[in-house]
Amino acid sequence: MTGPEPPDHGVDGGVLDISTPEQFAALAHPLRQRLLFALTHEAATISQLAVRLDVAKGSVAHHLKTLHTAGLVHITETRKVRGGTEHYYRRTGRRLRVTEPRAADRAALLNAVAQEVDRSSEDHLLSLRHLRLSPERARRLRETLAELVDGTEEDGTDQPVHGVLVVMYEQEHP
């Protein structure tokens, strides 16, 4: 039995705006962020996620319930298995956008990405550069970066998943 796919999670890479206190609370835990990362491209069961992330099934179930209640994941398929019901979960939006990030929310997200980078191969890019730009050039750069990330076509499902984090901000004046 397959459940309805939420309208914002299409092949075009739907965006889910993070704005409610429940969503922010759900994102505050690093394991929940790892679960969200794992559910970006394919649906998975509690058992599959527990093996993939090397975490106890009970812990995965607890955190998936929190993510589901906050609307960050949904059930895409339900199957009967040995007298029980198996749910396949998937992230509600391919891209999460924090609409009004607070310091704690940014820190939690950046910490989860840092942990993911630590678990990845050594072949990654981490770069910080400060540029002096007019407001117009800064706007164009933000748009170009968004188009580059959002417009990149994905290869087949047999290819590795690469995380891309893009942050652009105006540095505080001393």
PDB file of N, CA, C and O in Angstrom, residues 115-159:
ATOM      1  N   GLN A 115      29.649  16.807  11.442  1.00  0.00           N
ATOM      2  CA  GLN A 115      29.749  15.381  11.774  1.00  0.00           C
ATOM      3  C   GLN A 115      29.700  14.525  10.516  1.00  0.00           C
ATOM      4  O   GLN A 115      30.412  13.528  10.407  1.00  0.00           O
ATOM      5  N   GLU A 116      28.851  14.920   9.569  1.00  0.00           N
ATOM      6  CA  GLU A 116      28.759  14.163   8.321  1.00  0.00           C
ATOM      7  C   GLU A 116      30.069  14.257   7.538  1.00  0.00           C
ATOM      8  O   GLU A 116      30.537  13.267   6.979  1.00  0.00           O
ATOM      9  N   VAL A 117      30.670  15.440   7.504  1.00  0.00           N
ATOM     10  CA  VAL A 117      31.949  15.610   6.821  1.00  0.00           C
ATOM     11  C   VAL A 117      33.015  14.744   7.497  1.00  0.00           C
ATOM     12  O   VAL A 117      33.829  14.094   6.825  1.00  0.00           O
ATOM     13  N   ASP A 118      32.993  14.690   8.829  1.00  0.00           N
ATOM     14  CA  ASP A 118      33.960  13.864   9.559  1.00  0.00           C
ATOM     15  C   ASP A 118      33.830  12.390   9.191  1.00  0.00           C
ATOM     16  O   ASP A 118      34.824  11.662   9.184  1.00  0.00           O
ATOM     17  N   ARG A 119      32.620  11.934   8.894  1.00  0.00           N
ATOM     18  CA  ARG A 119      32.402  10.523   8.542  1.00  0.00           C
ATOM     19  C   ARG A 119      32.656  10.257   7.051  1.00  0.00           C
ATOM     20  O   ARG A 119      32.690   9.116   6.624  1.00  0.00           O
ATOM     21  N   SER A 120      32.832  11.293   6.266  1.00  0.00           N
ATOM     22  CA  SER A 120      33.009  11.116   4.822  1.00  0.00           C
ATOM     23  C   SER A 120      34.467  10.822   4.498  1.00  0.00           C
ATOM     24  O   SER A 120      35.345  10.900   5.347  1.00  0.00           O
ATOM     25  N   SER A 121      34.698  10.528   3.215  1.00  0.00           N
ATOM     26  CA  SER A 121      36.078  10.336   2.776  1.00  0.00           C
ATOM     27  C   SER A 121      36.814  11.667   2.901  1.00  0.00           C
ATOM     28  O   SER A 121      36.210  12.710   3.111  1.00  0.00           O
ATOM     29  N   GLU A 122      38.099  11.616   2.760  1.00  0.00           N
ATOM     30  CA  GLU A 122      38.901  12.837   2.881  1.00  0.00           C
ATOM     31  C   GLU A 122      38.798  13.733   1.643  1.00  0.00           C
ATOM     32  O   GLU A 122      39.375  14.799   1.607  1.00  0.00           O
ATOM     33  N   ASP A 123      38.089  13.282   0.626  1.00  0.00           N
ATOM     34  CA  ASP A 123      37.966  14.047  -0.616  1.00  0.00           C
ATOM     35  C   ASP A 123      36.778  15.005  -0.520  1.00  0.00           C
ATOM     36  O   ASP A 123      35.720  14.758  -1.065  1.00  0.00           O
ATOM     37  N   HIS A 124      36.954  16.084   0.251  1.00  0.00           N
ATOM     38  CA  HIS A 124      35.882  17.068   0.358  1.00  0.00           C
ATOM     39  C   HIS A 124      36.473  18.477   0.281  1.00  0.00           C
ATOM     40  O   HIS A 124      37.671  18.668   0.404  1.00  0.00           O
ATOM     41  N   LEU A 125      35.602  19.422   0.067  1.00  0.00           N
ATOM     42  CA  LEU A 125      36.003  20.820  -0.050  1.00  0.00           C
ATOM     43  C   LEU A 125      35.401  21.590   1.109  1.00  0.00           C
ATOM     44  O   LEU A 125      34.201  21.496   1.368  1.00  0.00           O
ATOM     45  N   LEU A 126      36.224  22.313   1.818  1.00  0.00           N
ATOM     46  CA  LEU A 126      35.766  23.206   2.874  1.00  0.00           C
ATOM     47  C   LEU A 126      36.528  24.502   2.683  1.00  0.00           C
ATOM     48  O   LEU A 126      37.756  24.524   2.795  1.00  0.00           O
ATOM     49  N   SER A 127      35.809  25.539   2.341  1.00  0.00           N
ATOM     50  CA  SER A 127      36.471  26.789   1.984  1.00  0.00           C
ATOM     51  C   SER A 127      35.685  27.967   2.549  1.00  0.00           C
ATOM     52  O   SER A 127      34.456  27.964   2.523  1.00  0.00           O
ATOM     53  N   LEU A 128      36.381  28.950   3.068  1.00  0.00           N
ATOM     54  CA  LEU A 128      35.765  30.179   3.551  1.00  0.00           C
ATOM     55  C   LEU A 128      36.511  31.346   2.925  1.00  0.00           C
ATOM     56  O   LEU A 128      37.747  31.400   2.965  1.00  0.00           O
ATOM     57  N   ARG A 129      35.768  32.239   2.342  1.00  0.00           N
ATOM     58  CA  ARG A 129      36.374  33.422   1.727  1.00  0.00           C
ATOM     59  C   ARG A 129      35.497  34.616   2.043  1.00  0.00           C
ATOM     60  O   ARG A 129      34.265  34.523   1.984  1.00  0.00           O
ATOM     61  N   HIS A 130      36.105  35.729   2.370  1.00  0.00           N
ATOM     62  CA  HIS A 130      35.368  36.969   2.609  1.00  0.00           C
ATOM     63  C   HIS A 130      35.600  37.894   1.419  1.00  0.00           C
ATOM     64  O   HIS A 130      36.747  38.119   1.012  1.00  0.00           O
ATOM     65  N   LEU A 131      34.522  38.413   0.866  1.00  0.00           N
ATOM     66  CA  LEU A 131      34.582  39.266  -0.319  1.00  0.00           C
ATOM     67  C   LEU A 131      33.947  40.622  -0.034  1.00  0.00           C
ATOM     68  O   LEU A 131      32.926  40.692   0.654  1.00  0.00           O
ATOM     69  N   ARG A 132      34.516  41.647  -0.601  1.00  0.00           N
ATOM     70  CA  ARG A 132      33.881  42.975  -0.537  1.00  0.00           C
ATOM     71  C   ARG A 132      33.031  43.108  -1.799  1.00  0.00           C
ATOM     72  O   ARG A 132      33.548  43.140  -2.907  1.00  0.00           O
ATOM     73  N   LEU A 133      31.691  43.154  -1.595  1.00  0.00           N
ATOM     74  CA  LEU A 133      30.763  43.206  -2.717  1.00  0.00           C
ATOM     75  C   LEU A 133      29.709  44.276  -2.496  1.00  0.00           C
ATOM     76  O   LEU A 133      29.253  44.468  -1.366  1.00  0.00           O
ATOM     77  N   SER A 134      29.315  44.917  -3.579  1.00  0.00           N
ATOM     78  CA  SER A 134      28.185  45.845  -3.502  1.00  0.00           C
ATOM     79  C   SER A 134      26.923  45.032  -3.215  1.00  0.00           C
ATOM     80  O   SER A 134      26.896  43.810  -3.477  1.00  0.00           O
ATOM     81  N   PRO A 135      25.874  45.654  -2.705  1.00  0.00           N
ATOM     82  CA  PRO A 135      24.623  44.915  -2.481  1.00  0.00           C
ATOM     83  C   PRO A 135      24.119  44.218  -3.743  1.00  0.00           C
ATOM     84  O   PRO A 135      23.635  43.085  -3.677  1.00  0.00           O
ATOM     85  N   GLU A 136      24.264  44.842  -4.887  1.00  0.00           N
ATOM     86  CA  GLU A 136      23.803  44.242  -6.147  1.00  0.00           C
ATOM     87  C   GLU A 136      24.633  43.006  -6.506  1.00  0.00           C
ATOM     88  O   GLU A 136      24.088  41.983  -6.905  1.00  0.00           O
ATOM     89  N   ARG A 137      25.953  43.114  -6.402  1.00  0.00           N
ATOM     90  CA  ARG A 137      26.798  41.950  -6.710  1.00  0.00           C
ATOM     91  C   ARG A 137      26.585  40.825  -5.708  1.00  0.00           C
ATOM     92  O   ARG A 137      26.612  39.661  -6.072  1.00  0.00           O
ATOM     93  N   ALA A 138      26.350  41.161  -4.446  1.00  0.00           N
ATOM     94  CA  ALA A 138      26.069  40.139  -3.431  1.00  0.00           C
ATOM     95  C   ALA A 138      24.765  39.424  -3.769  1.00  0.00           C
ATOM     96  O   ALA A 138      24.678  38.197  -3.684  1.00  0.00           O
ATOM     97  N   ARG A 139      23.741  40.161  -4.187  1.00  0.00           N
ATOM     98  CA  ARG A 139      22.461  39.559  -4.580  1.00  0.00           C
ATOM     99  C   ARG A 139      22.655  38.617  -5.758  1.00  0.00           C
ATOM    100  O   ARG A 139      22.156  37.492  -5.767  1.00  0.00           O
ATOM    101  N   ARG A 140      23.415  39.057  -6.772  1.00  0.00           N
ATOM    102  CA  ARG A 140      23.657  38.215  -7.947  1.00  0.00           C
ATOM    103  C   ARG A 140      24.432  36.951  -7.584  1.00  0.00           C
ATOM    104  O   ARG A 140      24.137  35.874  -8.107  1.00  0.00           O
ATOM    105  N   LEU A 141      25.414  37.075  -6.687  1.00  0.00           N
ATOM    106  CA  LEU A 141      26.167  35.903  -6.265  1.00  0.00           C
ATOM    107  C   LEU A 141      25.260  34.916  -5.529  1.00  0.00           C
ATOM    108  O   LEU A 141      25.315  33.715  -5.770  1.00  0.00           O
ATOM    109  N   ARG A 142      24.392  35.417  -4.619  1.00  0.00           N
ATOM    110  CA  ARG A 142      23.443  34.538  -3.917  1.00  0.00           C
ATOM    111  C   ARG A 142      22.563  33.801  -4.916  1.00  0.00           C
ATOM    112  O   ARG A 142      22.345  32.598  -4.804  1.00  0.00           O
ATOM    113  N   GLU A 143      22.047  34.515  -5.907  1.00  0.00           N
ATOM    114  CA  GLU A 143      21.186  33.893  -6.918  1.00  0.00           C
ATOM    115  C   GLU A 143      21.952  32.851  -7.735  1.00  0.00           C
ATOM    116  O   GLU A 143      21.434  31.775  -8.026  1.00  0.00           O
ATOM    117  N   THR A 144      23.191  33.162  -8.102  1.00  0.00           N
ATOM    118  CA  THR A 144      24.007  32.235  -8.883  1.00  0.00           C
ATOM    119  C   THR A 144      24.298  30.967  -8.091  1.00  0.00           C
ATOM    120  O   THR A 144      24.198  29.852  -8.622  1.00  0.00           O
ATOM    121  N   LEU A 145      24.641  31.120  -6.822  1.00  0.00           N
ATOM    122  CA  LEU A 145      24.907  29.953  -5.981  1.00  0.00           C
ATOM    123  C   LEU A 145      23.661  29.085  -5.841  1.00  0.00           C
ATOM    124  O   LEU A 145      23.724  27.864  -5.952  1.00  0.00           O
ATOM    125  N   ALA A 146      22.511  29.726  -5.617  1.00  0.00           N
ATOM    126  CA  ALA A 146      21.257  28.973  -5.487  1.00  0.00           C
ATOM    127  C   ALA A 146      20.936  28.234  -6.786  1.00  0.00           C
ATOM    128  O   ALA A 146      20.546  27.064  -6.762  1.00  0.00           O
ATOM    129  N   GLU A 147      21.123  28.899  -7.921  1.00  0.00           N
ATOM    130  CA  GLU A 147      20.860  28.261  -9.212  1.00  0.00           C
ATOM    131  C   GLU A 147      21.817  27.097  -9.452  1.00  0.00           C
ATOM    132  O   GLU A 147      21.414  26.052  -9.975  1.00  0.00           O
ATOM    133  N   LEU A 148      23.067  27.266  -9.083  1.00  0.00           N
ATOM    134  CA  LEU A 148      24.065  26.205  -9.274  1.00  0.00           C
ATOM    135  C   LEU A 148      23.692  24.964  -8.463  1.00  0.00           C
ATOM    136  O   LEU A 148      23.684  23.848  -8.984  1.00  0.00           O
ATOM    137  N   VAL A 149      23.364  25.155  -7.191  1.00  0.00           N
ATOM    138  CA  VAL A 149      23.025  24.019  -6.335  1.00  0.00           C
ATOM    139  C   VAL A 149      21.680  23.415  -6.743  1.00  0.00           C
ATOM    140  O   VAL A 149      21.558  22.207  -6.922  1.00  0.00           O
ATOM    141  N   ASP A 150      20.667  24.251  -6.889  1.00  0.00           N
ATOM    142  CA  ASP A 150      19.325  23.739  -7.191  1.00  0.00           C
ATOM    143  C   ASP A 150      19.202  23.207  -8.610  1.00  0.00           C
ATOM    144  O   ASP A 150      18.399  22.317  -8.871  1.00  0.00           O
ATOM    145  N   GLY A 151      20.007  23.739  -9.519  1.00  0.00           N
ATOM    146  CA  GLY A 151      19.885  23.345 -10.918  1.00  0.00           C
ATOM    147  C   GLY A 151      20.758  22.172 -11.335  1.00  0.00           C
ATOM    148  O   GLY A 151      20.669  21.703 -12.469  1.00  0.00           O
ATOM    149  N   THR A 152      21.592  21.684 -10.442  1.00  0.00           N
ATOM    150  CA  THR A 152      22.468  20.567 -10.793  1.00  0.00           C
ATOM    151  C   THR A 152      21.649  19.294 -10.918  1.00  0.00           C
ATOM    152  O   THR A 152      20.944  18.905  -9.992  1.00  0.00           O
ATOM    153  N   GLU A 153      21.720  18.668 -12.075  1.00  0.00           N
ATOM    154  CA  GLU A 153      21.006  17.413 -12.316  1.00  0.00           C
ATOM    155  C   GLU A 153      21.713  16.283 -11.593  1.00  0.00           C
ATOM    156  O   GLU A 153      22.943  16.220 -11.587  1.00  0.00           O
ATOM    157  N   GLU A 154      20.937  15.394 -11.013  1.00  0.00           N
ATOM    158  CA  GLU A 154      21.522  14.250 -10.328  1.00  0.00           C
ATOM    159  C   GLU A 154      21.757  13.113 -11.319  1.00  0.00           C
ATOM    160  O   GLU A 154      21.020  12.970 -12.283  1.00  0.00           O
ATOM    161  N   ASP A 155      22.798  12.335 -11.044  1.00  0.00           N
ATOM    162  CA  ASP A 155      23.051  11.129 -11.820  1.00  0.00           C
ATOM    163  C   ASP A 155      22.166  10.018 -11.273  1.00  0.00           C
ATOM    164  O   ASP A 155      21.335  10.247 -10.406  1.00  0.00           O
ATOM    165  N   GLY A 156      22.365   8.818 -11.735  1.00  0.00           N
ATOM    166  CA  GLY A 156      21.531   7.688 -11.348  1.00  0.00           C
ATOM    167  C   GLY A 156      21.595   7.351  -9.869  1.00  0.00           C
ATOM    168  O   GLY A 156      22.503   7.771  -9.151  1.00  0.00           O
ATOM    169  N   THR A 157      20.634   6.547  -9.430  1.00  0.00           N
ATOM    170  CA  THR A 157      20.540   6.163  -8.025  1.00  0.00           C
ATOM    171  C   THR A 157      21.696   5.280  -7.577  1.00  0.00           C
ATOM    172  O   THR A 157      21.891   5.097  -6.381  1.00  0.00           O
ATOM    173  N   ASP A 158      22.485   4.767  -8.516  1.00  0.00           N
ATOM    174  CA  ASP A 158      23.622   3.929  -8.149  1.00  0.00           C
ATOM    175  C   ASP A 158      24.871   4.755  -7.836  1.00  0.00           C
ATOM    176  O   ASP A 158      25.916   4.201  -7.509  1.00  0.00           O
ATOM    177  N   GLN A 159      24.764   6.070  -7.920  1.00  0.00           N
ATOM    178  CA  GLN A 159      25.909   6.948  -7.674  1.00  0.00           C
ATOM    179  C   GLN A 159      25.934   7.397  -6.216  1.00  0.00           C
ATOM    180  O   GLN A 159      24.897   7.462  -5.552  1.00  0.00           O
TER     181      GLN A 159
END
